[in-house]
Amino acid sequence: MAETQSQGTPTLFSPYKMGKFNLSHRVVLAPMTRCRALNGMPRPALAEYYTQRSALSHHRRDIGLQHWSRGPIESSVTNRIGLLIADFGPDPDIGPKFPHVPGIYNEEQVEAWKKIVDAVHAKGSIIFCQLWHVGRASHSVYQPGGAVPISSTSKSISNRWRILMPDGSYGIYPKPQALELSEIQEVVDHYRKAALNAIQTGFDGIEIHGAHGYLIDQFLKDGINDRTDEYGGSLAKCCKFLMQIVQAIAAAIGADRVAVRISPAIDHLDATDSNPLNLGLAVIERLNELQLQLGSKLAYLHVTQPRYHAYGQTESGRHGSEDEEAYLMRTLKRTYQGTFMCSGGFNRELGLQAVVEGDADLVSYGRLFISNPDLVLRLKINAPLNRYIRKTFYTQDPVVGYTDYPLLSEEKGTHVQSRL
């Protein structure tokens, strides 16, 4: 699909007003686990990684890349005022429990994040942070005192899935401990405190990770949640944990700085549901009601495209029915009263199509952004993309596979005068 814009029809590169934030395009850096924060401490490499993906601008007259363009482009291809989403764990005792994921629960980590956030802001971008708790998708080796992971259930993840161990091997997920009622309230408060830390650090907002089989999703999905108390059984009860977290954080930092991510149709880590559409609509109904009660919109709702599961562990895979996927996503988009972001297996054509057809306001990209720090520019002018190297996704090297992917301006045979 060529990038075209008729009167009143937005494209992937059109400006967008997301609440108080004015974005100059609709391409978002998705939150991704990269395992570059040794012992949970953000390092300078993280600052380089995020600032590479928040470059001020790349002007056509300076970069001499007209030959890449396969359609009309504007005189200025900009990545200014873009949205980036980082990820980290909310608490040292109950946090992600995944190797080398950055935290934001002590003063040293907060100070380290301040430098990263300031660097991103200096480049002209907005940065949210994703609060992430994996729940049962962990291992006792990552728990304080070798304790078992927590969840909504005591059922373990099947042997279909493996967890990355400290030595680089892959292990079997252990049986988790179902949270007691009193413990659930403690977890909610940990999320609230982490959100306050994030805003203190300078982040523009936070995204609550309620997707992909992690802790909140373990409460939402009836294929996992087997509770018989006030947090399980009916759709309303399965949504209660998520909504308590959203309400607590919105009260602490303001609704317009809070976003939510869900994946009702994704089976990652055995996170299945008997009726994904009904689950998605139940969450959206409650988010819409909360927005009315608060008199303020949330920053956005982030929904993972159903095709994501086909790419979960391989380079490609068979998708579900395109008609079914489109119906689910369009129904959720049209029901949610606010900014709708989608992600999952998007390339240039699919991203353009999603915005033009009104299926998304914003589109987040993951793996393509890993290997293309100037992805917005490349997508805009339809330039070739660097191939990502999957084996470097979760290593601890601060350069290889993290900050060493070349900009278009650095590629051999391309003459570019950078103005950054």
CSV table of C-alpha atoms in Angstrom, one decimal:
chain,number,residue,atom,x,y,z
A,1,MET,CA,0.0,0.0,0.0
A,2,ALA,CA,1.4,3.4,-1.0
A,3,GLU,CA,1.3,6.2,1.5
A,4,THR,CA,-1.5,8.5,0.4
A,5,GLN,CA,-3.6,10.9,2.3
A,6,SER,CA,-6.8,12.3,1.0
A,7,GLN,CA,-8.5,15.2,2.7
A,8,GLY,CA,-9.4,14.1,6.3
A,9,THR,CA,-8.0,10.6,5.9
A,10,PRO,CA,-5.0,10.0,8.3
A,11,THR,CA,-2.0,7.8,7.5
A,12,LEU,CA,0.6,6.1,9.6
A,13,PHE,CA,2.6,9.3,9.4
A,14,SER,CA,-0.1,11.8,10.1
A,15,PRO,CA,0.0,13.7,13.4
A,16,TYR,CA,-2.1,12.5,16.2
A,17,LYS,CA,-3.3,14.1,19.5
A,18,MET,CA,-3.1,11.5,22.3
A,19,GLY,CA,-4.7,13.3,25.2
A,20,LYS,CA,-2.3,15.9,26.3
A,21,PHE,CA,0.4,14.6,23.9
A,22,ASN,CA,0.8,15.8,20.3
A,23,LEU,CA,2.4,13.1,18.3
A,24,SER,CA,3.8,13.9,14.8
A,25,HIS,CA,3.3,10.3,13.6
A,26,ARG,CA,1.6,7.1,14.6
A,27,VAL,CA,4.5,4.7,14.8
A,28,VAL,CA,5.2,3.6,18.4
A,29,LEU,CA,8.2,1.7,19.8
A,30,ALA,CA,6.6,-1.3,21.5
A,31,PRO,CA,7.8,-2.4,25.0
A,32,MET,CA,10.1,-5.4,24.7
A,33,THR,CA,12.1,-7.6,27.0
A,34,ARG,CA,15.8,-7.1,26.1
A,35,CYS,CA,17.6,-8.4,29.3
A,36,ARG,CA,20.3,-5.6,29.2
A,37,ALA,CA,19.9,-4.4,32.8
A,38,LEU,CA,22.3,-6.5,34.8
A,39,ASN,CA,20.8,-7.3,38.2
A,40,GLY,CA,17.9,-5.0,37.4
A,41,MET,CA,20.0,-1.8,37.0
A,42,PRO,CA,19.4,0.4,33.9
A,43,ARG,CA,22.8,0.9,32.2
A,44,PRO,CA,24.1,3.6,29.8
A,45,ALA,CA,23.4,1.2,27.0
A,46,LEU,CA,19.6,1.6,27.6
A,47,ALA,CA,20.0,5.4,27.1
A,48,GLU,CA,21.7,4.8,23.8
A,49,TYR,CA,19.1,2.2,22.7
A,50,TYR,CA,16.1,4.5,23.4
A,51,THR,CA,17.7,7.7,22.1
A,52,GLN,CA,18.6,6.0,18.9
A,53,ARG,CA,14.9,5.4,18.4
A,54,SER,CA,13.9,9.0,19.2
A,55,ALA,CA,16.0,10.9,16.7
A,56,LEU,CA,14.9,14.5,16.1
A,57,SER,CA,14.5,14.5,12.3
A,58,HIS,CA,15.9,13.3,9.0
A,59,HIS,CA,15.4,15.8,6.2
A,60,ARG,CA,15.0,14.7,2.7
A,61,ARG,CA,17.2,17.5,1.3
A,62,ASP,CA,20.0,16.4,3.7
A,63,ILE,CA,20.0,12.7,3.4
A,64,GLY,CA,19.9,12.2,-0.3
A,65,LEU,CA,17.7,9.2,-0.1
A,66,GLN,CA,15.1,10.2,-2.8
A,67,HIS,CA,15.9,7.0,-4.7
A,68,TRP,CA,14.4,4.9,-1.9
A,69,SER,CA,11.0,6.6,-2.2
A,70,ARG,CA,8.3,4.7,-4.1
A,71,GLY,CA,5.7,7.4,-3.7
A,72,PRO,CA,5.3,11.1,-2.9
A,73,ILE,CA,7.0,12.1,0.4
A,74,GLU,CA,7.0,15.3,2.4
A,75,SER,CA,10.0,17.5,2.4
A,76,SER,CA,10.7,16.6,6.0
A,77,VAL,CA,10.5,13.0,7.2
A,78,THR,CA,10.4,13.3,11.0
A,79,ASN,CA,10.6,11.1,14.0
A,80,ARG,CA,10.0,14.1,16.4
A,81,ILE,CA,7.4,13.7,19.1
A,82,GLY,CA,7.2,10.0,18.7
A,83,LEU,CA,6.1,7.6,21.5
A,84,LEU,CA,8.4,5.0,23.0
A,85,ILE,CA,7.4,2.4,25.6
A,86,ALA,CA,10.0,1.0,28.0
A,87,ASP,CA,9.3,-2.0,30.3
A,88,PHE,CA,10.4,-2.9,33.9
A,89,GLY,CA,9.2,-4.6,37.0
A,90,PRO,CA,7.3,-2.9,39.9
A,91,ASP,CA,8.9,-4.4,42.9
A,92,PRO,CA,12.0,-6.4,44.0
A,93,ASP,CA,10.0,-9.0,45.8
A,94,ILE,CA,7.2,-9.6,43.3
A,95,GLY,CA,8.6,-8.0,40.1
A,96,PRO,CA,9.1,-9.6,36.7
A,97,LYS,CA,11.4,-12.5,37.9
A,98,PHE,CA,13.0,-12.6,34.5
A,99,PRO,CA,16.7,-12.2,34.0
A,100,HIS,CA,18.2,-8.7,33.8
A,101,VAL,CA,14.9,-6.8,33.4
A,102,PRO,CA,15.3,-3.2,34.6
A,103,GLY,CA,13.5,-2.2,37.8
A,104,ILE,CA,12.3,1.1,39.2
A,105,TYR,CA,11.9,0.2,42.9
A,106,ASN,CA,14.9,1.8,44.5
A,107,GLU,CA,16.6,5.2,44.5
A,108,GLU,CA,19.6,4.0,42.4
A,109,GLN,CA,17.3,2.7,39.7
A,110,VAL,CA,15.2,5.8,39.7
A,111,GLU,CA,18.3,8.0,39.3
A,112,ALA,CA,19.5,5.8,36.4
A,113,TRP,CA,16.2,6.0,34.7
A,114,LYS,CA,16.1,9.8,35.0
A,115,LYS,CA,19.2,10.0,32.8
A,116,ILE,CA,17.6,7.8,30.2
A,117,VAL,CA,14.3,9.7,30.2
A,118,ASP,CA,16.0,13.0,30.0
A,119,ALA,CA,18.0,11.8,27.0
A,120,VAL,CA,14.8,10.7,25.2
A,121,HIS,CA,13.1,14.0,26.0
A,122,ALA,CA,16.1,15.9,24.7
A,123,LYS,CA,15.6,14.1,21.4
A,124,GLY,CA,12.0,15.3,21.2
A,125,SER,CA,10.2,12.1,22.0
A,126,ILE,CA,7.6,11.0,24.6
A,127,ILE,CA,8.4,7.9,26.7
A,128,PHE,CA,5.9,5.8,28.7
A,129,CYS,CA,7.0,2.8,30.8
A,130,GLN,CA,5.2,-0.5,31.0
A,131,LEU,CA,4.7,-2.0,34.4
A,132,TRP,CA,5.2,-5.8,33.9
A,133,HIS,CA,4.7,-8.7,36.3
A,134,VAL,CA,5.1,-12.2,34.9
A,135,GLY,CA,3.3,-14.0,37.7
A,136,ARG,CA,3.6,-17.8,37.1
A,137,ALA,CA,5.8,-17.3,34.0
A,138,SER,CA,8.9,-17.3,36.2
A,139,HIS,CA,11.0,-19.8,38.1
A,140,SER,CA,12.1,-20.3,41.7
A,141,VAL,CA,15.6,-19.4,40.8
A,142,TYR,CA,14.5,-15.8,40.3
A,143,GLN,CA,12.4,-15.6,43.5
A,144,PRO,CA,13.6,-14.4,46.9
A,145,GLY,CA,14.7,-17.3,48.9
A,146,GLY,CA,13.8,-19.7,46.1
A,147,ALA,CA,10.1,-19.2,46.6
A,148,VAL,CA,7.6,-20.4,44.0
A,149,PRO,CA,6.1,-17.8,41.6
A,150,ILE,CA,2.7,-16.3,42.2
A,151,SER,CA,-0.4,-16.4,40.1
A,152,SER,CA,-4.2,-16.4,40.1
A,153,THR,CA,-3.9,-20.2,40.1
A,154,SER,CA,-1.8,-23.1,41.3
A,155,LYS,CA,-1.7,-24.6,37.7
A,156,SER,CA,1.7,-24.5,36.1
A,157,ILE,CA,2.4,-23.5,32.5
A,158,SER,CA,2.5,-26.6,30.2
A,159,ASN,CA,5.7,-28.1,28.9
A,160,ARG,CA,5.0,-26.6,25.5
A,161,TRP,CA,6.7,-23.5,26.9
A,162,ARG,CA,10.2,-23.0,28.4
A,163,ILE,CA,11.7,-20.3,30.6
A,164,LEU,CA,15.1,-18.7,30.0
A,165,MET,CA,17.4,-19.7,32.9
A,166,PRO,CA,20.4,-17.7,34.2
A,167,ASP,CA,22.9,-19.9,32.4
A,168,GLY,CA,21.2,-19.4,29.0
A,169,SER,CA,19.5,-22.8,29.0
A,170,TYR,CA,15.7,-23.2,29.0
A,171,GLY,CA,13.8,-24.8,31.9
A,172,ILE,CA,10.3,-26.0,32.8
A,173,TYR,CA,7.9,-23.7,34.6
A,174,PRO,CA,7.3,-24.7,38.2
A,175,LYS,CA,3.9,-24.9,39.9
A,176,PRO,CA,2.9,-21.4,41.1
A,177,GLN,CA,1.3,-20.3,44.4
A,178,ALA,CA,-2.2,-18.9,44.0
A,179,LEU,CA,-2.3,-15.4,45.7
A,180,GLU,CA,-4.3,-15.1,48.9
A,181,LEU,CA,-6.9,-12.2,49.0
A,182,SER,CA,-4.7,-10.1,51.3
A,183,GLU,CA,-1.7,-10.6,49.0
A,184,ILE,CA,-3.7,-9.4,46.0
A,185,GLN,CA,-4.1,-6.0,47.6
A,186,GLU,CA,-0.3,-5.8,48.3
A,187,VAL,CA,0.4,-6.5,44.6
A,188,VAL,CA,-2.1,-3.7,43.6
A,189,ASP,CA,-0.2,-1.3,45.9
A,190,HIS,CA,3.2,-2.3,44.4
A,191,TYR,CA,1.9,-1.3,41.0
A,192,ARG,CA,0.7,2.0,42.4
A,193,LYS,CA,4.1,2.7,44.0
A,194,ALA,CA,5.9,1.8,40.8
A,195,ALA,CA,3.7,4.2,38.8
A,196,LEU,CA,4.5,7.0,41.3
A,197,ASN,CA,8.3,6.2,40.9
A,198,ALA,CA,7.9,6.3,37.1
A,199,ILE,CA,6.4,9.8,37.2
A,200,GLN,CA,9.0,11.0,39.7
A,201,THR,CA,11.6,9.7,37.3
A,202,GLY,CA,10.2,11.8,34.5
A,203,PHE,CA,8.3,9.3,32.4
A,204,ASP,CA,5.3,10.8,30.6
A,205,GLY,CA,3.0,8.0,31.6
A,206,ILE,CA,2.7,4.3,32.3
A,207,GLU,CA,1.3,1.2,30.5
A,208,ILE,CA,-0.2,-1.5,32.6
A,209,HIS,CA,0.8,-4.9,31.0
A,210,GLY,CA,-2.4,-7.0,31.2
A,211,ALA,CA,-1.5,-9.2,28.2
A,212,HIS,CA,0.5,-12.2,26.9
A,213,GLY,CA,-0.1,-14.6,29.7
A,214,TYR,CA,1.5,-12.6,32.4
A,215,LEU,CA,0.1,-12.0,35.9
A,216,ILE,CA,-2.9,-9.8,35.1
A,217,ASP,CA,-3.8,-11.9,32.0
A,218,GLN,CA,-3.7,-14.9,34.4
A,219,PHE,CA,-6.6,-13.4,36.2
A,220,LEU,CA,-8.4,-12.3,33.0
A,221,LYS,CA,-8.4,-15.6,31.1
A,222,ASP,CA,-10.8,-18.4,32.1
A,223,GLY,CA,-8.3,-20.9,30.7
A,224,ILE,CA,-6.0,-20.1,33.6
A,225,ASN,CA,-8.2,-18.5,36.3
A,226,ASP,CA,-9.8,-21.2,38.3
A,227,ARG,CA,-10.6,-19.2,41.4
A,228,THR,CA,-13.9,-19.5,43.2
A,229,ASP,CA,-13.6,-16.2,45.2
A,230,GLU,CA,-14.2,-12.6,44.2
A,231,TYR,CA,-11.5,-12.7,41.6
A,232,GLY,CA,-12.7,-15.7,39.5
A,233,GLY,CA,-15.7,-17.3,37.9
A,234,SER,CA,-17.6,-14.6,36.1
A,235,LEU,CA,-16.2,-12.0,33.6
A,236,ALA,CA,-16.7,-9.3,36.2
A,237,LYS,CA,-14.7,-11.1,38.8
A,238,CYS,CA,-11.9,-12.0,36.3
A,239,CYS,CA,-11.6,-8.3,35.4
A,240,LYS,CA,-11.5,-7.1,39.0
A,241,PHE,CA,-7.8,-7.4,39.6
A,242,LEU,CA,-7.0,-5.4,36.4
A,243,MET,CA,-9.5,-2.7,37.2
A,244,GLN,CA,-8.2,-2.3,40.8
A,245,ILE,CA,-4.8,-1.7,39.4
A,246,VAL,CA,-6.0,0.8,36.9
A,247,GLN,CA,-8.1,2.7,39.5
A,248,ALA,CA,-5.2,2.8,42.0
A,249,ILE,CA,-2.7,4.1,39.4
A,250,ALA,CA,-5.2,6.6,37.9
A,251,ALA,CA,-5.9,8.0,41.3
A,252,ALA,CA,-2.1,8.3,42.0
A,253,ILE,CA,-0.9,9.9,38.8
A,254,GLY,CA,-4.0,10.9,36.8
A,255,ALA,CA,-5.9,8.9,34.2
A,256,ASP,CA,-4.4,10.7,31.2
A,257,ARG,CA,-1.0,9.2,32.1
A,258,VAL,CA,-2.3,5.7,32.3
A,259,ALA,CA,-2.6,3.1,29.5
A,260,VAL,CA,-3.6,-0.5,29.5
A,261,ARG,CA,-2.5,-3.4,27.3
A,262,ILE,CA,-4.6,-6.5,26.7
A,263,SER,CA,-4.5,-9.5,24.4
A,264,PRO,CA,-7.8,-11.4,24.7
A,265,ALA,CA,-7.2,-13.6,21.7
A,266,ILE,CA,-3.5,-14.5,22.4
A,267,ASP,CA,-2.6,-18.0,23.7
A,268,HIS,CA,0.9,-17.1,24.7
A,269,LEU,CA,2.0,-19.1,27.8
A,270,ASP,CA,-1.3,-21.1,27.8
A,271,ALA,CA,-3.3,-17.9,28.2
A,272,THR,CA,-6.5,-19.1,26.5
A,273,ASP,CA,-10.0,-17.9,26.9
A,274,SER,CA,-13.3,-19.5,25.9
A,275,ASN,CA,-14.6,-16.3,24.4
A,276,PRO,CA,-11.9,-13.7,23.6
A,277,LEU,CA,-14.3,-11.2,22.1
A,278,ASN,CA,-16.5,-11.2,25.1
A,279,LEU,CA,-13.4,-10.8,27.4
A,280,GLY,CA,-12.1,-7.9,25.4
A,281,LEU,CA,-15.5,-6.2,25.4
A,282,ALA,CA,-15.8,-6.8,29.2
A,283,VAL,CA,-12.5,-5.0,29.8
A,284,ILE,CA,-13.4,-2.2,27.5
A,285,GLU,CA,-16.8,-1.7,29.1
A,286,ARG,CA,-15.2,-1.3,32.4
A,287,LEU,CA,-12.5,1.1,31.1
A,288,ASN,CA,-15.1,3.2,29.4
A,289,GLU,CA,-17.1,3.4,32.6
A,290,LEU,CA,-14.0,4.3,34.6
A,291,GLN,CA,-13.2,7.1,32.2
A,292,LEU,CA,-16.7,8.5,32.6
A,293,GLN,CA,-16.4,8.3,36.4
A,294,LEU,CA,-13.1,10.1,36.4
A,295,GLY,CA,-14.0,12.6,33.8
A,296,SER,CA,-10.8,11.9,31.9
A,297,LYS,CA,-9.7,9.6,29.1
A,298,LEU,CA,-6.9,7.1,29.7
A,299,ALA,CA,-3.8,7.7,27.5
A,300,TYR,CA,-4.6,4.7,25.3
A,301,LEU,CA,-5.7,1.1,25.1
A,302,HIS,CA,-3.1,-1.2,23.5
A,303,VAL,CA,-4.4,-4.5,22.0
A,304,THR,CA,-2.3,-7.2,20.5
A,305,GLN,CA,-3.4,-8.5,17.1
A,306,PRO,CA,-4.5,-12.2,17.2
A,307,ARG,CA,-1.9,-13.1,14.6
A,308,TYR,CA,0.8,-12.5,17.2
A,309,HIS,CA,0.7,-16.1,18.4
A,310,ALA,CA,1.6,-17.3,15.0
A,311,TYR,CA,4.9,-15.5,15.3
A,312,GLY,CA,5.5,-16.1,19.0
A,313,GLN,CA,8.4,-18.6,18.7
A,314,THR,CA,9.1,-18.8,15.0
A,315,GLU,CA,9.9,-16.4,12.2
A,316,SER,CA,6.6,-17.1,10.5
A,317,GLY,CA,3.5,-19.1,11.1
A,318,ARG,CA,0.0,-19.8,10.0
A,319,HIS,CA,-2.5,-17.0,10.9
A,320,GLY,CA,-6.0,-17.5,12.0
A,321,SER,CA,-8.9,-16.4,9.9
A,322,GLU,CA,-8.3,-12.9,8.6
A,323,ASP,CA,-12.0,-12.2,8.7
A,324,GLU,CA,-12.3,-13.3,12.4
A,325,GLU,CA,-9.2,-11.3,13.4
A,326,ALA,CA,-10.4,-8.2,11.6
A,327,TYR,CA,-13.9,-8.5,13.1
A,328,LEU,CA,-12.5,-8.9,16.7
A,329,MET,CA,-10.1,-5.9,16.4
A,330,ARG,CA,-12.6,-3.7,14.7
A,331,THR,CA,-15.3,-4.5,17.3
A,332,LEU,CA,-12.9,-3.6,20.1
A,333,LYS,CA,-11.7,-0.5,18.3
A,334,ARG,CA,-15.2,0.8,17.7
A,335,THR,CA,-16.3,0.0,21.3
A,336,TYR,CA,-13.4,1.6,23.1
A,337,GLN,CA,-14.0,5.3,23.8
A,338,GLY,CA,-10.4,6.6,23.5
A,339,THR,CA,-7.1,6.2,21.7
A,340,PHE,CA,-6.7,2.6,20.3
A,341,MET,CA,-3.2,1.2,19.7
A,342,CYS,CA,-2.6,-2.2,18.1
A,343,SER,CA,0.5,-4.4,17.7
A,344,GLY,CA,1.5,-7.8,16.6
A,345,GLY,CA,3.2,-8.8,13.3
A,346,PHE,CA,2.8,-5.4,11.6
A,347,ASN,CA,4.9,-4.4,8.7
A,348,ARG,CA,4.7,-1.2,6.6
A,349,GLU,CA,1.7,-2.3,4.5
A,350,LEU,CA,-0.3,-3.6,7.4
A,351,GLY,CA,0.4,-0.5,9.5
A,352,LEU,CA,-0.7,1.8,6.7
A,353,GLN,CA,-3.8,-0.3,6.2
A,354,ALA,CA,-4.7,-0.3,9.9
A,355,VAL,CA,-4.7,3.5,10.2
A,356,VAL,CA,-6.3,4.3,6.8
A,357,GLU,CA,-9.1,1.8,7.4
A,358,GLY,CA,-9.7,3.2,10.9
A,359,ASP,CA,-8.7,0.0,12.7
A,360,ALA,CA,-6.1,1.7,14.8
A,361,ASP,CA,-5.1,5.2,15.9
A,362,LEU,CA,-1.5,4.1,16.6
A,363,VAL,CA,0.5,1.1,15.6
A,364,SER,CA,3.4,-0.3,17.8
A,365,TYR,CA,6.3,-2.1,16.3
A,366,GLY,CA,8.6,-4.5,18.1
A,367,ARG,CA,11.2,-6.6,16.2
A,368,LEU,CA,11.4,-4.3,13.3
A,369,PHE,CA,12.3,-1.5,15.7
A,370,ILE,CA,15.0,-3.7,17.3
A,371,SER,CA,17.0,-3.9,14.0
A,372,ASN,CA,16.0,-0.5,12.6
A,373,PRO,CA,16.5,2.3,15.1
A,374,ASP,CA,15.4,4.8,12.4
A,375,LEU,CA,12.3,2.7,11.6
A,376,VAL,CA,10.0,5.7,11.2
A,377,LEU,CA,12.2,7.1,8.4
A,378,ARG,CA,12.5,3.8,6.7
A,379,LEU,CA,8.8,3.1,6.7
A,380,LYS,CA,8.0,6.6,5.6
A,381,ILE,CA,10.2,6.5,2.5
A,382,ASN,CA,9.8,2.7,2.0
A,383,ALA,CA,13.5,2.0,2.4
A,384,PRO,CA,14.9,-1.5,2.9
A,385,LEU,CA,14.9,-2.8,6.5
A,386,ASN,CA,17.8,-4.4,8.4
A,387,ARG,CA,17.1,-8.0,9.4
A,388,TYR,CA,16.9,-8.7,13.1
A,389,ILE,CA,19.0,-11.4,14.7
A,390,ARG,CA,16.8,-13.4,17.0
A,391,LYS,CA,19.6,-15.1,19.0
A,392,THR,CA,20.7,-11.6,20.3
A,393,PHE,CA,17.2,-10.7,21.6
A,394,TYR,CA,17.9,-11.7,25.2
A,395,THR,CA,21.6,-11.6,25.7
A,396,GLN,CA,23.4,-9.2,28.1
A,397,ASP,CA,25.8,-7.7,25.5
A,398,PRO,CA,25.3,-3.9,25.7
A,399,VAL,CA,26.2,-3.4,22.0
A,400,VAL,CA,25.7,-6.6,19.9
A,401,GLY,CA,22.1,-6.9,18.8
A,402,TYR,CA,21.2,-3.9,20.8
A,403,THR,CA,22.8,-0.7,19.8
A,404,ASP,CA,24.9,-1.8,16.8
A,405,TYR,CA,22.2,-1.9,14.1
A,406,PRO,CA,23.0,0.7,11.5
A,407,LEU,CA,21.0,3.8,10.6
A,408,LEU,CA,20.1,4.2,7.0
A,409,SER,CA,22.6,7.1,6.9
A,410,GLU,CA,25.4,4.7,8.0
A,411,GLU,CA,24.9,2.0,5.4
A,412,LYS,CA,27.5,1.5,2.7
A,413,GLY,CA,26.9,3.5,-0.4
A,414,THR,CA,24.4,5.9,1.2
A,415,HIS,CA,25.6,9.5,1.6
A,416,VAL,CA,23.9,11.2,4.5
A,417,GLN,CA,24.6,14.3,6.4
A,418,SER,CA,23.1,13.7,9.8
A,419,ARG,CA,21.7,16.8,11.6
A,420,LEU,CA,21.2,15.0,14.9
